mmCIF file of C-alpha atoms in Angstrom:
data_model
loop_
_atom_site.group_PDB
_atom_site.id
_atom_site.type_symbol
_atom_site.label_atom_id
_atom_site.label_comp_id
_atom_site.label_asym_id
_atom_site.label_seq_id
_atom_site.Cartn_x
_atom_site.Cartn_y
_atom_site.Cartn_z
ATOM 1 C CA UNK U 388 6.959 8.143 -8.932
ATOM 2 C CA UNK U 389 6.877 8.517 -5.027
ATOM 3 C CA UNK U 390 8.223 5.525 -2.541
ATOM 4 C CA UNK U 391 6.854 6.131 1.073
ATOM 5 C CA UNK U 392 8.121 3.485 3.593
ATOM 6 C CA UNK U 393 5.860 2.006 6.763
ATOM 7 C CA UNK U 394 7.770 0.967 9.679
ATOM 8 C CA UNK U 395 5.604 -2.307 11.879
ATOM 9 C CA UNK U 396 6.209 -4.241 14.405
ATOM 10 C CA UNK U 397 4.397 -7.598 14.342
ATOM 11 C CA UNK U 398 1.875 -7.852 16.646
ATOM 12 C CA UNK U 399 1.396 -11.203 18.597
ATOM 13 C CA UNK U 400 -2.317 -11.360 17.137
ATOM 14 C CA UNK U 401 -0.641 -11.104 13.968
ATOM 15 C CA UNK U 402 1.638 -14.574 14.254
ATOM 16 C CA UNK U 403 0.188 -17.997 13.485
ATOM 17 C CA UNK U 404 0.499 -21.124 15.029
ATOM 18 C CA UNK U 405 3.842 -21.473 12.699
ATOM 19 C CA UNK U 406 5.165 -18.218 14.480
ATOM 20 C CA UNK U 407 5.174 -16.107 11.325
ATOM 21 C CA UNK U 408 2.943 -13.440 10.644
ATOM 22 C CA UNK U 409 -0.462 -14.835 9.177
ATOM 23 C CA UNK U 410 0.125 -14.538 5.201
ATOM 24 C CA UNK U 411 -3.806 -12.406 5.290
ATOM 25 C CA UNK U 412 -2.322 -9.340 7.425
ATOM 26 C CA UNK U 413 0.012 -8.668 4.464
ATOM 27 C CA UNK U 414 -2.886 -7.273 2.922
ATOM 28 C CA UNK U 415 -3.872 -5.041 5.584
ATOM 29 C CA UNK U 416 -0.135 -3.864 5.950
ATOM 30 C CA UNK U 417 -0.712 -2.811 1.838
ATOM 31 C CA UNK U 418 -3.807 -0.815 3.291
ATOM 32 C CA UNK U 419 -2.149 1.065 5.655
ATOM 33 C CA UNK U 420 0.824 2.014 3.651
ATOM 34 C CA UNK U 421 -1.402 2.744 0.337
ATOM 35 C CA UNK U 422 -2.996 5.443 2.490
ATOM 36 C CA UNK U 423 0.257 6.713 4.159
ATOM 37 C CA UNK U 424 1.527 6.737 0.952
ATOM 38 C CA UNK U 425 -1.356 9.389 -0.409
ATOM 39 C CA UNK U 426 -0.817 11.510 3.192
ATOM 40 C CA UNK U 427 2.604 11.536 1.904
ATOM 41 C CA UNK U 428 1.705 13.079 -0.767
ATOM 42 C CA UNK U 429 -0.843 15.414 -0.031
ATOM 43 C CA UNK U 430 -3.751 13.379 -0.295
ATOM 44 C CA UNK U 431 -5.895 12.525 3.053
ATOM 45 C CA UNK U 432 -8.325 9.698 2.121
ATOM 46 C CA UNK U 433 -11.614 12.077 3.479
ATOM 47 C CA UNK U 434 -10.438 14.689 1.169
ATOM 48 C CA UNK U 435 -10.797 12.378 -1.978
ATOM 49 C CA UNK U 436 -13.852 11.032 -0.140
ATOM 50 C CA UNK U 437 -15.233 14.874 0.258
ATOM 51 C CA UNK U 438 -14.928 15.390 -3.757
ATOM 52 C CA UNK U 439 -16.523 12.554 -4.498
ATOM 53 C CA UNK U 440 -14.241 9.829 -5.087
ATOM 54 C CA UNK U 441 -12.848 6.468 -3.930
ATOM 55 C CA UNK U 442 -11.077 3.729 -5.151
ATOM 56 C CA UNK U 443 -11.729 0.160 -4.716
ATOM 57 C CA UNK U 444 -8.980 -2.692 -5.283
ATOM 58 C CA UNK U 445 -10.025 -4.913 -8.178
ATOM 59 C CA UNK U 446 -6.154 -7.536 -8.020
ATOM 60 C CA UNK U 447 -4.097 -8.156 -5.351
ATOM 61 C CA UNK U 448 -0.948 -10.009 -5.930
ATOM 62 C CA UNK U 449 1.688 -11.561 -3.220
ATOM 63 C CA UNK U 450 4.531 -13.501 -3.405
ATOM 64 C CA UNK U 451 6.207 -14.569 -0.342
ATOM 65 C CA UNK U 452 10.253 -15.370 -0.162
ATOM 66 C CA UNK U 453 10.763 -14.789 3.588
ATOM 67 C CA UNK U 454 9.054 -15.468 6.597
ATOM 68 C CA UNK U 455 8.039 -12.240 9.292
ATOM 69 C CA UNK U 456 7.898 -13.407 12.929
ATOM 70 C CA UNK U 457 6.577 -11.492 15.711
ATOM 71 C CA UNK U 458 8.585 -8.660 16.596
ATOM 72 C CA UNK U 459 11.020 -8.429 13.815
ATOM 73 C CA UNK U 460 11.571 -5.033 12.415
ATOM 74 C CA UNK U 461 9.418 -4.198 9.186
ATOM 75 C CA UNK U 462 9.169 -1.549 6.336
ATOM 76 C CA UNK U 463 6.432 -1.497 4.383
ATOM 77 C CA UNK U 464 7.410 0.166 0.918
ATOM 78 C CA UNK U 465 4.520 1.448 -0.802
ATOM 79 C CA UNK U 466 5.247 2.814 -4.762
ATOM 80 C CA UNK U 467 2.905 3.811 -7.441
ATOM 81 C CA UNK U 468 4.448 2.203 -10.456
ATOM 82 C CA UNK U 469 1.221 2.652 -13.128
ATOM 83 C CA UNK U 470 -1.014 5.233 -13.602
ATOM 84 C CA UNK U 471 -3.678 4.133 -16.240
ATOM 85 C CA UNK U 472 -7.080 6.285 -16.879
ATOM 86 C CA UNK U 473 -9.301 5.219 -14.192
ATOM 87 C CA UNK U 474 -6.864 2.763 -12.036
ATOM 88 C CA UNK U 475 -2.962 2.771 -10.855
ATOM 89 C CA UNK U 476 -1.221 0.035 -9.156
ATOM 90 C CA UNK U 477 0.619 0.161 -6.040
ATOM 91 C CA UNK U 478 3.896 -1.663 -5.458
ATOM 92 C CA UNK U 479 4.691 -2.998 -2.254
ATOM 93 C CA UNK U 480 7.664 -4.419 -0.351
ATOM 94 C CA UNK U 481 8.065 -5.945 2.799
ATOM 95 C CA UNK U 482 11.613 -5.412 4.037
ATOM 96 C CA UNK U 483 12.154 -7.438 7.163
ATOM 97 C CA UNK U 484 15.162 -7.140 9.909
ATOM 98 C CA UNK U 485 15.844 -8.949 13.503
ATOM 99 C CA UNK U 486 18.440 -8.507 15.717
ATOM 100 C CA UNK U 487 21.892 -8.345 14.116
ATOM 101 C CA UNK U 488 20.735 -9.731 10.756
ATOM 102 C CA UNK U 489 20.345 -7.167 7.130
ATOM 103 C CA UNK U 490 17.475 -6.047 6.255
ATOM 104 C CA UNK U 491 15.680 -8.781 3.306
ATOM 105 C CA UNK U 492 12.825 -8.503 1.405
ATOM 106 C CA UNK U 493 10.172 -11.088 2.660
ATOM 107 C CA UNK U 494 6.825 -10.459 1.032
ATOM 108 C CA UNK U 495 6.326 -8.176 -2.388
ATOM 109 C CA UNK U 496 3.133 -7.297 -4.481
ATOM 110 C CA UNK U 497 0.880 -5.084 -5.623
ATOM 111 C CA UNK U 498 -2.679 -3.994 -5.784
ATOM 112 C CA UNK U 499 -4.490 -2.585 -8.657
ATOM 113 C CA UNK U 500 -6.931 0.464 -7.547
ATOM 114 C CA UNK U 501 -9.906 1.361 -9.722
ATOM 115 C CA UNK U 502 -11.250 4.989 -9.118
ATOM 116 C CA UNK U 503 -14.963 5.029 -8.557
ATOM 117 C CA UNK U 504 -17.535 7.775 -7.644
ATOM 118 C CA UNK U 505 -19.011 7.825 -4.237
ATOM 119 C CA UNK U 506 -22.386 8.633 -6.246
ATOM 120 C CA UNK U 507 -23.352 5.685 -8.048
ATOM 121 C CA UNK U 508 -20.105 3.511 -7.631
ATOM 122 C CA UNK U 509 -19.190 3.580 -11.004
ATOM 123 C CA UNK U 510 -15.778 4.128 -12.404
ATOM 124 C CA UNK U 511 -14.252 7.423 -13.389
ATOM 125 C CA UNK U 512 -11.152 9.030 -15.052
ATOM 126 C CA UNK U 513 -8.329 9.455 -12.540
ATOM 127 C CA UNK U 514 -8.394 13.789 -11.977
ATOM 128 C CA UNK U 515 -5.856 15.394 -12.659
ATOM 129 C CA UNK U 516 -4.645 16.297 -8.678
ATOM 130 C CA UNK U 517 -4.670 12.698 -8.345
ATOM 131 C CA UNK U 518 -2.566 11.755 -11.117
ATOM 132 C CA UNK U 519 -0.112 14.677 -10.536
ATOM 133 C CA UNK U 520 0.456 13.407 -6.625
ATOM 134 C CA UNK U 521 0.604 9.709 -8.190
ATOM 135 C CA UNK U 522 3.172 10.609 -10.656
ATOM 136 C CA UNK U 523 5.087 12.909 -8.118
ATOM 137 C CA UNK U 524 4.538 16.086 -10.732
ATOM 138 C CA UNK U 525 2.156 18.018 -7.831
ATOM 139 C CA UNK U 526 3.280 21.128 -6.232
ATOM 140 C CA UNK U 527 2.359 21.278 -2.506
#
């Protein structure tokens, strides 16, 4: 399968009153590198949208062992690590790294993706271009 790894900054809106980073933005950060993860691989989200597909997430799962504070350095890894017949799940990792310290993983999860039609919103098989670029098998 295909890694693809985010770099972020923490923005100030996105620390609490603690001084971390608010534990719901690690959510958005798994939306932003799910969908630089399928640019990555050839897939712009309006092309799957123009064929007639989209995916929804149906399970989100985070466990935290680090905090993030504003302006530490972050990667977002993004991995697909299951392909099933209408959804995959998407591994993520959240490496962080401030001045002089190693790199650690803070946050990991994962979301589970169920492919729908734009149509009637109902779920469909996974085509094959998208389960080729998921797997890392397509030719670009």
């Amino acid at each position: 399968m295909s890694a693809f790894s985010l770099p972020i900054v923490p923005r100030y809106a996105e620390v609490d009153q603690q001084g971390v980073v608010f534990n719901g933005h690690y959510l958005t950060w798994f939306d932003e590198a799910c969908t630089g993860l399928l640019e990555d691989l050839g897939l712009a989200y309006p092309d799957l949208m123009a064929t007639g597909y989209d995916f929804q997430v149906v399970h989100s799962e985070i466990d935290y062992r680090a905090s993030v504070r504003w302006r530490d350095s972050v990667r977002v890894t993004a991995d697909c690590v299951r392909i099933g017949s209408t959804s995959f799940t998407i591994a993520f990792g959240v490496h962080r790294s401030s001045e002089g310290a190693e790199e650690q993983l803070a946050v990991e999860g994962h979301n589970v993706y169920v492919l729908v039609s734009t149509e009637d919103w109902t779920k469909r098989p996974i085509p094959p271009s998208l389960r080729d670029a998921l797997s890392g098998t397509a030719t670009r």
